[in-house]
Amino acid sequence: MKYFKKYKGVMKDEETGERIKDSVEYIQRESDKALIPCVEGNADYQAYLEDKDKIVEDFDYEAEDLRQQTASAEKKIADDKEAEIQAELRKMAIERIEARK
Amino acid sequence: MADKKISDLTELTTPAAEDLLAIVDNSGTPVTKNITYTNLVPTGTTANKIVQLDGDAKLPAVDGSQLTGISTGATTALDNLASVAINTSLISDTDDTDDLGSDAKKWKDGYFAGDLKVLGDIYTAAWTDYSATSTITGWSEFTTKQIYTKKIGKTVFVQFHLAGTSDSATTSFTIPYTSTQDIGGGTADVLDNNTWFDGSTVIILASSGTLVRITKGGSSAGWTDSGTKRVRGSIWLPIA
């Protein structure tokens, strides 16, 4: 199984968006993106330790930031498009009502 | 008059039964009128008698209802209680100090026909934040990460608040207890991709499982894998 090692932790300041170094180190399972703390008592971490075929890579924060920015931009475009369509439909409805008068 | 003694008796007469005190020569008769404490002091347990220890150096059975200044406290082992059932309230001599049992020495079962009033907390395991040990799916980063559990007997209560950047269409976390039943319920307040969700959410926990899944709109994979995701809710489960 493939994992990504998240050295910087997973906490972020709500106000500034700055990443906060967590006291616990995490790995992220590629298959379902589960965040697994590297602590005793976590069954997924034990499975990770016992997985002889595991592949471990550093987590790519830049790629993650880019993915988030792209997803956010795509959502904004979709929202704007939806708003534009709704405005056009509203305009057409008003025009029809006016035409019937 | 000090340090004087009777060394010789003269003017002897024969003792009579009505004599209060007779001093008798041992060589004479009867010798039962010698000055001895048994003759001088009336012992016994009836009125106006002086109590005498018995042959085992113990007090004989006497009425002690007028005794004062005697400590009435029981020992920790309660081995100084009379061998009869308690027929009065068991009340401490102070407030908010004495314990009933301890972690190492627990009472077994308890039976109460009336109410049980507890001014402190009731728990087997008090509220504990498990978020640093839980495997959480659905976020790449968090601004809030809380998964509190409290165990009372064989029931566990879970309160969670997770918020941050979503990176998955599923939302789940693990807890340190295994449910003995399929659970589908609970309540959750949900923000998905920066938008509050008005539809139904269900918190699911499979029997024999430790994974809590939060579904949105009836689909466990109905989440947006970007933007801000926030789930805040509670569930309770039975455990073995």
Coordinates of N, CA and C in Angstrom, one line a residue, chain B:
Chain B
M1 N -3.2 11.2 111.8 CA -2.5 9.9 112.2 C -1.9 9.3 111.0
A2 N -0.6 9.1 111.0 CA 0.0 8.5 109.8 C 1.0 7.3 110.3
D3 N 1.1 6.4 109.3 CA 2.1 5.3 109.5 C 1.8 4.5 110.9
K4 N 0.5 4.3 111.1 CA 0.2 3.5 112.4 C -0.4 2.2 112.0
K5 N -0.2 1.2 112.8 CA -0.8 -0.1 112.5 C -1.3 -0.7 113.8
I6 N -2.2 -1.7 113.6 CA -2.7 -2.5 114.7 C -1.7 -3.7 114.9
S7 N -1.1 -3.8 116.0 CA -0.1 -4.9 116.1 C -0.7 -5.9 117.1
D8 N -1.6 -5.6 117.9 CA -2.2 -6.5 118.9 C -3.6 -6.2 119.2
L9 N -4.4 -7.2 119.3 CA -5.9 -7.0 119.6 C -6.1 -7.5 121.0
T10 N -6.8 -6.7 121.7 CA -7.2 -7.0 123.1 C -8.7 -6.8 123.2
E11 N -9.3 -7.1 124.3 CA -10.7 -6.9 124.5 C -11.5 -7.6 123.5
L12 N -11.2 -8.9 123.1 CA -11.8 -9.6 122.1 C -13.2 -10.0 122.4
T13 N -14.2 -9.9 121.5 CA -15.5 -10.5 121.7 C -15.9 -11.3 120.5
T14 N -16.8 -12.1 120.6 CA -17.2 -13.0 119.5 C -18.0 -12.2 118.4
P15 N -17.5 -12.3 117.2 CA -18.2 -11.6 116.1 C -19.7 -12.0 115.9
A16 N -20.5 -11.1 115.6 CA -21.9 -11.4 115.4 C -22.3 -11.1 113.9
A17 N -23.4 -11.6 113.4 CA -23.8 -11.5 112.0 C -24.1 -10.0 111.6
E18 N -24.6 -9.2 112.6 CA -24.9 -7.9 112.3 C -23.7 -6.9 112.3
D19 N -22.5 -7.4 112.6 CA -21.4 -6.5 112.7 C -21.1 -6.0 111.3
L20 N -20.8 -4.7 111.2 CA -20.4 -4.1 109.9 C -19.0 -4.5 109.5
L21 N -18.1 -4.5 110.5 CA -16.7 -4.9 110.3 C -16.2 -5.6 111.5
A22 N -15.6 -6.7 111.3 CA -15.0 -7.4 112.5 C -13.5 -7.7 112.1
I23 N -12.7 -7.5 113.0 CA -11.2 -7.8 112.9 C -11.0 -9.0 113.7
V24 N -10.5 -10.0 113.0 CA -10.5 -11.3 113.7 C -9.1 -11.9 113.7
D25 N -8.7 -12.5 114.7 CA -7.4 -13.2 114.8 C -7.5 -14.4 113.9
N26 N -6.6 -14.6 113.0 CA -6.6 -15.7 112.1 C -6.5 -17.1 112.8
S27 N -5.9 -17.0 113.9 CA -5.8 -18.3 114.7 C -7.1 -18.7 115.4
G28 N -8.0 -17.7 115.4 CA -9.3 -17.9 116.1 C -10.3 -18.4 115.1
T29 N -11.5 -18.5 115.5 CA -12.6 -18.9 114.7 C -13.8 -17.9 114.9
P30 N -14.7 -17.6 113.9 CA -14.5 -18.0 112.5 C -13.5 -17.1 111.8
V31 N -12.8 -17.6 110.8 CA -11.8 -16.8 110.0 C -12.5 -16.0 108.9
T32 N -13.8 -16.3 108.6 CA -14.5 -15.6 107.5 C -14.7 -14.2 107.8
K33 N -14.4 -13.7 109.0 CA -14.6 -12.3 109.3 C -13.3 -11.6 109.2
N34 N -12.2 -12.2 108.6 CA -11.0 -11.4 108.4 C -11.3 -10.2 107.5
I35 N -10.4 -9.2 107.7 CA -10.6 -8.0 106.8 C -10.0 -8.3 105.4
T36 N -10.8 -8.7 104.5 CA -10.4 -8.9 103.1 C -11.3 -8.0 102.2
Y37 N -10.8 -7.7 100.9 CA -11.6 -6.8 100.1 C -12.9 -7.5 99.7
T38 N -13.0 -8.8 99.6 CA -14.2 -9.4 99.3 C -15.3 -9.3 100.4
N39 N -14.7 -9.1 101.5 CA -15.7 -8.9 102.6 C -16.1 -7.4 102.7
L40 N -15.1 -6.6 102.4 CA -15.3 -5.1 102.5 C -16.1 -4.6 101.3
V41 N -15.8 -5.1 100.1 CA -16.4 -4.5 98.8 C -17.4 -5.4 98.2
P42 N -18.6 -5.0 98.1 CA -19.6 -5.8 97.4 C -19.5 -5.8 95.9
T43 N -19.1 -6.9 95.3 CA -18.9 -7.0 93.8 C -20.1 -7.6 93.2
G44 N -20.3 -7.4 91.9 CA -21.4 -8.0 91.1 C -21.9 -7.0 90.0
T45 N -23.0 -7.4 89.3 CA -23.5 -6.6 88.2 C -24.9 -6.1 88.5
T46 N -25.3 -6.2 89.8 CA -26.6 -5.7 90.1 C -26.5 -4.3 90.8
A47 N -27.5 -3.7 91.2 CA -27.5 -2.4 91.8 C -26.6 -2.2 93.0
N48 N -25.9 -1.1 93.0 CA -25.0 -0.7 94.1 C -23.8 -1.7 94.3
K49 N -23.5 -2.5 93.2 CA -22.3 -3.4 93.3 C -21.2 -2.8 92.5
I50 N -20.0 -3.2 92.8 CA -18.8 -2.8 92.0 C -18.5 -3.9 91.0
V51 N -18.2 -3.5 89.8 CA -18.0 -4.5 88.7 C -16.6 -5.0 88.8
Q52 N -16.5 -6.3 88.7 CA -15.2 -7.0 88.8 C -14.9 -7.7 87.5
L53 N -13.7 -7.6 87.0 CA -13.3 -8.4 85.8 C -13.5 -9.9 86.0
D54 N -13.9 -10.6 85.0 CA -14.1 -12.0 85.2 C -12.7 -12.8 85.0
G55 N -12.8 -14.1 85.0 CA -11.6 -14.9 85.0 C -10.7 -14.7 83.7
D56 N -11.3 -14.1 82.6 CA -10.6 -13.8 81.4 C -10.2 -12.4 81.3
A57 N -10.3 -11.7 82.5 CA -9.9 -10.3 82.5 C -10.8 -9.4 81.7
K58 N -12.1 -9.8 81.5 CA -13.0 -9.1 80.7 C -14.1 -8.6 81.6
L59 N -14.7 -7.4 81.1 CA -15.9 -6.9 81.8 C -17.0 -7.9 81.7
P60 N -17.7 -8.1 82.8 CA -19.0 -9.0 82.6 C -20.1 -8.1 81.9
A61 N -21.1 -8.8 81.5 CA -22.2 -8.1 80.9 C -22.9 -7.1 81.8
V62 N -22.8 -5.8 81.5 CA -23.4 -4.8 82.3 C -24.2 -3.9 81.4
D63 N -25.1 -3.1 81.9 CA -25.8 -2.1 81.2 C -24.9 -0.9 81.0
G64 N -24.5 -0.6 79.8 CA -23.6 0.5 79.5 C -24.2 1.7 78.9
S65 N -25.6 1.8 79.0 CA -26.3 2.9 78.3 C -26.0 4.3 78.8
Q66 N -25.3 4.4 80.0 CA -25.0 5.8 80.5 C -23.6 6.1 80.4
L67 N -22.8 5.3 79.6 CA -21.4 5.5 79.5 C -21.2 6.8 78.6
T68 N -20.2 7.6 78.8 CA -19.9 8.7 78.0 C -18.4 8.7 77.6
G69 N -18.1 9.6 76.6 CA -16.7 9.8 76.3 C -16.1 8.6 75.6
I70 N -16.9 7.7 75.0 CA -16.4 6.5 74.3 C -16.5 6.8 72.8
S71 N -15.4 6.6 72.1 CA -15.3 6.8 70.6 C -16.3 5.8 69.9
T72 N -17.2 6.5 69.1 CA -18.2 5.7 68.4 C -17.8 5.4 66.9
G73 N -16.6 5.8 66.5 CA -16.3 5.6 65.1 C -16.0 4.1 64.8
A74 N -16.4 3.7 63.6 CA -16.2 2.3 63.1 C -14.8 2.2 62.5
T75 N -14.2 1.0 62.4 CA -12.9 0.9 61.7 C -13.2 0.8 60.2
T76 N -12.1 0.9 59.5 CA -12.2 0.9 58.0 C -12.8 -0.5 57.6
A77 N -12.4 -1.5 58.3 CA -12.9 -2.8 57.9 C -14.3 -3.1 58.5
L78 N -14.9 -2.1 59.2 CA -16.2 -2.2 59.9 C -16.2 -3.5 60.7
D79 N -15.1 -3.9 61.3 CA -15.1 -5.2 62.1 C -15.4 -4.9 63.5
N80 N -15.7 -3.7 63.9 CA -16.2 -3.4 65.2 C -17.7 -3.1 65.3
L81 N -18.4 -3.4 64.2 CA -19.8 -3.3 64.2 C -20.4 -4.6 64.9
A82 N -21.5 -4.4 65.5 CA -22.2 -5.6 66.0 C -22.6 -6.5 64.9
S83 N -22.7 -7.8 65.1 CA -23.1 -8.7 64.1 C -24.5 -8.7 63.8
V84 N -25.1 -7.6 63.5 CA -26.5 -7.4 63.1 C -26.6 -6.6 61.9
A85 N -27.7 -6.6 61.1 CA -27.9 -5.8 59.9 C -27.9 -4.4 60.4
I86 N -27.5 -3.5 59.4 CA -27.5 -2.0 59.7 C -29.0 -1.6 59.7
N87 N -29.4 -1.0 60.8 CA -30.8 -0.6 60.9 C -31.0 0.9 61.0
T88 N -30.0 1.6 60.5 CA -30.1 3.1 60.5 C -29.3 3.6 59.3
S89 N -29.5 4.9 59.1 CA -28.8 5.5 57.9 C -27.3 5.4 58.1
L90 N -26.6 5.2 57.0 CA -25.1 5.1 57.1 C -24.6 6.5 56.7
I91 N -24.2 7.3 57.6 CA -23.9 8.7 57.3 C -22.5 9.1 57.8
S92 N -21.8 9.7 57.0 CA -20.4 10.1 57.3 C -20.4 11.2 58.4
D93 N -19.3 11.3 59.1 CA -19.3 12.3 60.1 C -18.8 13.7 59.6
T94 N -18.6 13.7 58.2 CA -18.2 15.0 57.6 C -18.8 15.1 56.2
D95 N -18.6 16.2 55.6 CA -19.3 16.4 54.2 C -18.2 16.4 53.1
D96 N -18.5 15.7 52.1 CA -17.7 15.7 50.8 C -16.2 15.3 51.1
T97 N -16.0 14.3 51.9 CA -14.7 13.9 52.3 C -14.5 12.4 52.2
D98 N -15.4 11.6 52.8 CA -15.2 10.2 52.9 C -15.6 9.5 51.6
D99 N -14.9 8.4 51.2 CA -15.2 7.6 50.0 C -15.9 6.3 50.4
L100 N -16.6 5.8 49.4 CA -17.2 4.5 49.6 C -16.5 3.6 48.6
G101 N -15.6 2.8 49.1 CA -14.7 2.0 48.2 C -13.6 2.8 47.6
S102 N -12.8 2.1 46.7 CA -11.7 2.8 46.0 C -11.5 2.1 44.7
D103 N -10.6 2.7 43.9 CA -10.2 2.0 42.6 C -9.8 0.6 42.8
A104 N -9.0 0.4 43.9 CA -8.5 -1.0 44.1 C -9.4 -1.9 44.8
K105 N -10.3 -1.3 45.6 CA -11.3 -2.1 46.4 C -12.7 -1.6 46.1
K106 N -13.3 -2.2 45.1 CA -14.6 -1.8 44.7 C -15.7 -2.6 45.3
W107 N -16.8 -2.0 45.6 CA -18.0 -2.8 45.9 C -18.5 -3.5 44.7
K108 N -19.2 -4.6 44.8 CA -19.6 -5.3 43.6 C -20.9 -4.7 43.1
D109 N -22.0 -5.2 43.5 CA -23.3 -4.7 43.0 C -23.9 -3.7 44.0
G110 N -24.7 -2.9 43.4 CA -25.4 -1.9 44.3 C -26.9 -1.9 43.9
Y111 N -27.7 -1.9 44.9 CA -29.1 -1.9 44.7 C -29.8 -0.8 45.4
F112 N -30.6 0.0 44.7 CA -31.3 1.1 45.3 C -32.7 1.1 44.9
A113 N -33.6 1.2 45.9 CA -35.0 1.2 45.6 C -35.5 2.6 45.3
G114 N -34.7 3.6 45.8 CA -35.1 5.0 45.6 C -34.2 5.7 44.6
D115 N -34.0 7.0 44.8 CA -33.2 7.8 43.9 C -31.7 7.7 44.2
L116 N -30.9 8.0 43.2 CA -29.5 8.1 43.4 C -29.1 9.6 43.1
K117 N -28.7 10.3 44.0 CA -28.3 11.7 43.8 C -26.8 11.9 43.8
V118 N -26.3 12.3 42.6 CA -24.9 12.5 42.5 C -24.6 14.0 42.1
L119 N -23.8 14.7 42.9 CA -23.6 16.1 42.6 C -22.3 16.2 41.7
G120 N -21.5 15.1 41.7 CA -20.3 15.2 40.8 C -20.6 14.5 39.5
D121 N -19.7 13.9 38.8 CA -19.9 13.3 37.5 C -20.1 11.8 37.7
I122 N -20.7 11.2 36.7 CA -20.8 9.7 36.7 C -20.1 9.2 35.5
Y123 N -19.1 8.3 35.6 CA -18.4 7.8 34.4 C -17.6 6.6 34.7
T124 N -17.4 5.8 33.7 CA -16.4 4.7 33.8 C -15.1 5.3 33.3
A125 N -15.1 6.0 32.1 CA -14.0 6.7 31.6 C -14.5 8.1 31.3
A126 N -13.9 9.1 31.9 CA -14.4 10.5 31.7 C -14.1 11.0 30.3
W127 N -14.7 12.1 29.9 CA -14.5 12.7 28.6 C -13.0 12.8 28.2
T128 N -12.7 12.2 27.1 CA -11.3 12.2 26.6 C -11.3 12.6 25.1
D129 N -10.4 13.4 24.7 CA -10.2 13.7 23.3 C -9.4 12.7 22.6
Y130 N -10.0 11.9 21.7 CA -9.3 10.8 21.0 C -8.8 11.3 19.6
S131 N -8.9 12.6 19.3 CA -8.7 13.0 17.9 C -7.2 12.8 17.5
A132 N -6.3 12.8 18.5 CA -4.9 12.7 18.1 C -4.5 11.2 17.8
T133 N -5.4 10.3 18.1 CA -5.2 8.9 17.9 C -6.1 8.3 16.8
S134 N -7.1 9.0 16.5 CA -8.1 8.5 15.5 C -7.6 8.6 14.1
T135 N -8.0 7.6 13.3 CA -7.8 7.7 11.8 C -9.0 8.5 11.2
I136 N -8.7 9.6 10.6 CA -9.8 10.5 10.1 C -9.7 10.6 8.6
T137 N -10.8 10.4 7.9 CA -10.9 10.5 6.5 C -11.8 11.6 6.1
G138 N -11.3 12.4 5.1 CA -12.2 13.5 4.6 C -11.6 14.9 4.7
W139 N -10.4 15.0 5.3 CA -9.7 16.3 5.4 C -8.2 16.1 5.1
S140 N -7.7 17.2 4.4 CA -6.2 17.2 4.3 C -5.6 18.0 5.4
E141 N -6.4 19.0 5.9 CA -5.9 19.8 7.1 C -7.1 20.2 7.9
F142 N -6.8 20.5 9.2 CA -7.9 20.8 10.1 C -7.7 22.2 10.7
T143 N -8.8 22.9 10.9 CA -8.8 24.0 11.8 C -9.4 23.7 13.2
T144 N -10.2 22.7 13.2 CA -10.8 22.1 14.4 C -10.8 20.6 14.4
K145 N -10.3 20.0 15.4 CA -10.2 18.5 15.4 C -10.5 18.0 16.8
Q146 N -11.7 17.6 17.1 CA -12.1 17.1 18.4 C -13.0 15.9 18.3
I147 N -12.6 14.8 19.0 CA -13.4 13.6 19.0 C -13.4 13.2 20.5
Y148 N -14.4 13.6 21.2 CA -14.5 13.3 22.6 C -15.3 12.0 22.9
T149 N -14.9 11.2 23.8 CA -15.6 10.0 24.1 C -15.8 9.9 25.7
K150 N -16.9 9.4 26.1 CA -17.1 9.2 27.5 C -17.8 7.9 27.7
K151 N -17.3 7.0 28.6 CA -17.9 5.7 28.8 C -18.6 5.7 30.1
I152 N -19.8 5.2 30.1 CA -20.6 5.0 31.4 C -21.1 3.6 31.3
G153 N -20.4 2.7 32.1 CA -20.8 1.3 32.1 C -20.5 0.7 30.7
K154 N -21.6 0.2 30.0 CA -21.4 -0.4 28.7 C -22.0 0.5 27.6
T155 N -22.0 1.8 27.9 CA -22.5 2.7 26.9 C -21.4 3.8 26.7
V156 N -21.2 4.1 25.4 CA -20.2 5.1 25.1 C -20.8 6.3 24.4
F157 N -20.5 7.5 24.8 CA -21.0 8.7 24.1 C -19.9 9.3 23.4
V158 N -20.2 9.8 22.1 CA -19.2 10.4 21.3 C -19.7 11.8 20.9
Q159 N -18.8 12.8 21.0 CA -19.1 14.1 20.5 C -17.9 14.5 19.7
F160 N -18.2 15.0 18.4 CA -17.2 15.3 17.5 C -17.4 16.7 16.9
H161 N -16.3 17.3 16.5 CA -16.3 18.6 15.8 C -15.0 18.6 15.0
L162 N -15.2 18.4 13.7 CA -14.1 18.4 12.7 C -14.3 19.4 11.7
A163 N -13.3 20.2 11.4 CA -13.5 21.2 10.4 C -12.1 21.5 9.7
G164 N -12.1 21.8 8.5 CA -10.9 22.1 7.7 C -11.1 21.9 6.3
T165 N -10.0 21.6 5.6 CA -10.0 21.5 4.1 C -10.3 20.1 3.7
S166 N -11.4 19.9 2.9 CA -11.8 18.6 2.5 C -10.9 18.1 1.3
D167 N -10.6 16.8 1.4 CA -9.9 16.2 0.3 C -10.5 14.9 -0.1
S168 N -11.7 14.6 0.4 CA -12.3 13.3 0.1 C -13.8 13.4 0.0
A169 N -14.4 12.5 -0.8 CA -15.9 12.5 -0.9 C -16.5 11.7 0.2
T170 N -15.7 11.1 1.1 CA -16.2 10.4 2.3 C -15.8 11.1 3.5
T171 N -16.5 10.8 4.6 CA -16.2 11.5 5.9 C -16.3 10.4 7.0
S172 N -15.2 10.2 7.7 CA -15.3 9.1 8.7 C -14.1 9.3 9.7
F173 N -14.3 8.7 10.9 CA -13.2 8.7 11.9 C -13.4 7.4 12.7
T174 N -12.3 7.0 13.4 CA -12.3 5.8 14.2 C -12.4 6.3 15.7
I175 N -13.0 5.4 16.5 CA -13.1 5.6 17.9 C -12.5 4.4 18.7
P176 N -12.2 4.6 19.9 CA -11.5 3.5 20.7 C -12.4 2.5 21.2
Y177 N -13.7 2.4 20.8 CA -14.6 1.4 21.3 C -15.3 0.7 20.2
T178 N -15.6 -0.6 20.4 CA -16.3 -1.4 19.4 C -17.7 -1.5 19.7
S179 N -18.6 -1.1 18.7 CA -20.0 -1.2 18.9 C -20.5 -2.6 18.9
T180 N -21.5 -2.9 19.7 CA -22.1 -4.3 19.6 C -23.3 -4.3 18.8
Q181 N -23.7 -3.1 18.3 CA -24.9 -3.1 17.4 C -24.7 -2.2 16.2
D182 N -25.5 -2.4 15.2 CA -25.5 -1.5 14.0 C -26.1 -0.2 14.5
I183 N -25.5 0.9 14.3 CA -26.0 2.2 14.7 C -26.2 3.1 13.5
G184 N -27.4 3.6 13.3 CA -27.7 4.6 12.3 C -28.5 5.7 12.8
G185 N -27.9 6.7 13.2 CA -28.7 7.8 13.9 C -27.8 8.9 14.2
G186 N -28.1 9.5 15.4 CA -27.3 10.6 15.9 C -27.7 11.9 15.1
T187 N -27.0 12.9 15.5 CA -27.3 14.2 14.8 C -26.0 14.9 14.5
A188 N -26.0 15.6 13.3 CA -24.8 16.3 12.9 C -25.2 17.6 12.2
D189 N -24.3 18.5 12.4 CA -24.4 19.8 11.8 C -23.3 19.8 10.7
V190 N -23.7 20.1 9.4 CA -22.8 19.8 8.3 C -22.6 21.0 7.4
L191 N -21.3 21.3 7.2 CA -20.9 22.3 6.2 C -20.1 21.6 5.1
D192 N -20.6 21.6 3.9 CA -19.9 20.9 2.8 C -19.5 21.9 1.7
N193 N -18.2 22.0 1.4 CA -17.7 23.0 0.4 C -18.2 24.4 0.7
N194 N -18.0 24.8 1.9 CA -18.4 26.2 2.4 C -19.9 26.4 2.5
T195 N -20.7 25.4 2.2 CA -22.2 25.6 2.2 C -22.8 24.7 3.3
W196 N -23.7 25.3 4.1 CA -24.4 24.5 5.1 C -25.4 23.6 4.4
F197 N -25.4 22.4 4.8 CA -26.3 21.4 4.2 C -27.6 21.3 5.0
D198 N -28.7 21.5 4.3 CA -30.1 21.4 4.9 C -30.7 20.0 4.9
G199 N -30.1 19.1 4.1 CA -30.7 17.8 4.0 C -30.4 16.9 5.2
S200 N -30.8 15.6 5.1 CA -30.6 14.7 6.2 C -29.2 14.2 6.3
T201 N -28.7 14.1 7.4 CA -27.4 13.4 7.7 C -27.6 12.3 8.6
V202 N -26.8 11.2 8.4 CA -26.9 10.0 9.3 C -25.5 9.6 9.7
I203 N -25.4 9.3 11.0 CA -24.1 8.9 11.5 C -24.2 7.4 11.6
I204 N -23.3 6.6 10.9 CA -23.4 5.2 10.8 C -22.2 4.5 11.5
L205 N -22.5 3.5 12.3 CA -21.4 2.7 13.0 C -21.9 1.3 12.9
A206 N -21.1 0.5 12.2 CA -21.4 -0.9 12.0 C -21.2 -1.7 13.3
S207 N -22.0 -2.8 13.5 CA -21.8 -3.7 14.6 C -20.4 -4.3 14.5
S208 N -19.7 -4.4 15.7 CA -18.3 -4.9 15.7 C -17.4 -4.0 15.1
G209 N -17.8 -2.8 14.8 CA -16.9 -1.8 14.2 C -16.5 -0.7 15.1
T210 N -15.4 0.0 14.6 CA -15.0 1.2 15.4 C -14.9 2.4 14.4
L211 N -15.5 2.3 13.2 CA -15.4 3.4 12.2 C -16.8 4.1 12.2
V212 N -16.7 5.4 12.5 CA -18.0 6.2 12.5 C -18.0 6.9 11.1
R213 N -19.0 6.7 10.3 CA -19.1 7.3 9.0 C -20.3 8.3 9.1
I214 N -20.1 9.5 8.4 CA -21.1 10.5 8.4 C -21.6 10.6 7.0
T215 N -22.9 10.3 6.7 CA -23.4 10.4 5.4 C -24.1 11.7 5.2
K216 N -24.1 12.1 4.0 CA -24.8 13.4 3.6 C -25.8 13.1 2.5
G217 N -27.1 13.4 2.8 CA -28.1 13.1 1.8 C -28.2 11.7 1.5
G218 N -28.0 10.8 2.4 CA -28.2 9.4 2.2 C -27.0 8.7 1.5
S219 N -26.0 9.4 1.2 CA -24.9 8.8 0.5 C -23.6 9.0 1.3
S220 N -22.9 7.9 1.6 CA -21.6 8.1 2.3 C -20.5 8.7 1.5
A221 N -20.7 8.8 0.2 CA -19.7 9.4 -0.7 C -20.2 10.6 -1.3
G222 N -21.1 11.3 -0.6 CA -21.8 12.5 -1.2 C -21.1 13.8 -0.9
W223 N -19.9 13.8 -0.4 CA -19.2 15.0 0.0 C -18.4 15.6 -1.1
T224 N -18.1 16.9 -1.0 CA -17.3 17.5 -2.0 C -15.8 17.4 -1.5
D225 N -14.9 17.0 -2.4 CA -13.5 16.8 -2.0 C -12.7 18.0 -2.0
S226 N -13.3 19.2 -1.8 CA -12.6 20.4 -1.8 C -13.4 21.4 -0.9
G227 N -12.8 22.6 -0.7 CA -13.4 23.6 0.1 C -13.5 23.2 1.6
T228 N -14.2 24.1 2.3 CA -14.2 23.8 3.8 C -15.3 22.8 4.1
K229 N -14.9 21.9 4.9 CA -15.9 20.9 5.4 C -15.9 20.9 6.9
R230 N -17.2 20.9 7.5 CA -17.3 21.0 8.9 C -18.4 20.0 9.3
V231 N -18.1 19.1 10.3 CA -19.2 18.2 10.8 C -19.1 18.3 12.3
R232 N -20.3 18.4 12.9 CA -20.3 18.6 14.4 C -21.5 17.9 14.9
G233 N -21.3 16.9 15.7 CA -22.5 16.1 16.1 C -22.2 15.1 17.3
S234 N -23.1 14.2 17.5 CA -22.9 13.3 18.6 C -23.6 12.0 18.3
I235 N -23.2 10.9 19.0 CA -23.8 9.6 18.8 C -23.4 8.8 20.1
W236 N -24.3 7.8 20.4 CA -23.9 6.9 21.5 C -24.0 5.5 21.0
L237 N -23.3 4.6 21.6 CA -23.3 3.2 21.2 C -23.1 2.3 22.4
P238 N -23.7 1.1 22.2 CA -23.5 0.1 23.3 C -22.2 -0.7 23.0
I239 N -21.5 -1.1 24.0 CA -20.3 -1.8 23.9 C -20.4 -3.1 24.8
A240 N -19.4 -4.0 24.5 CA -19.5 -5.3 25.3 C -19.0 -5.0 26.7

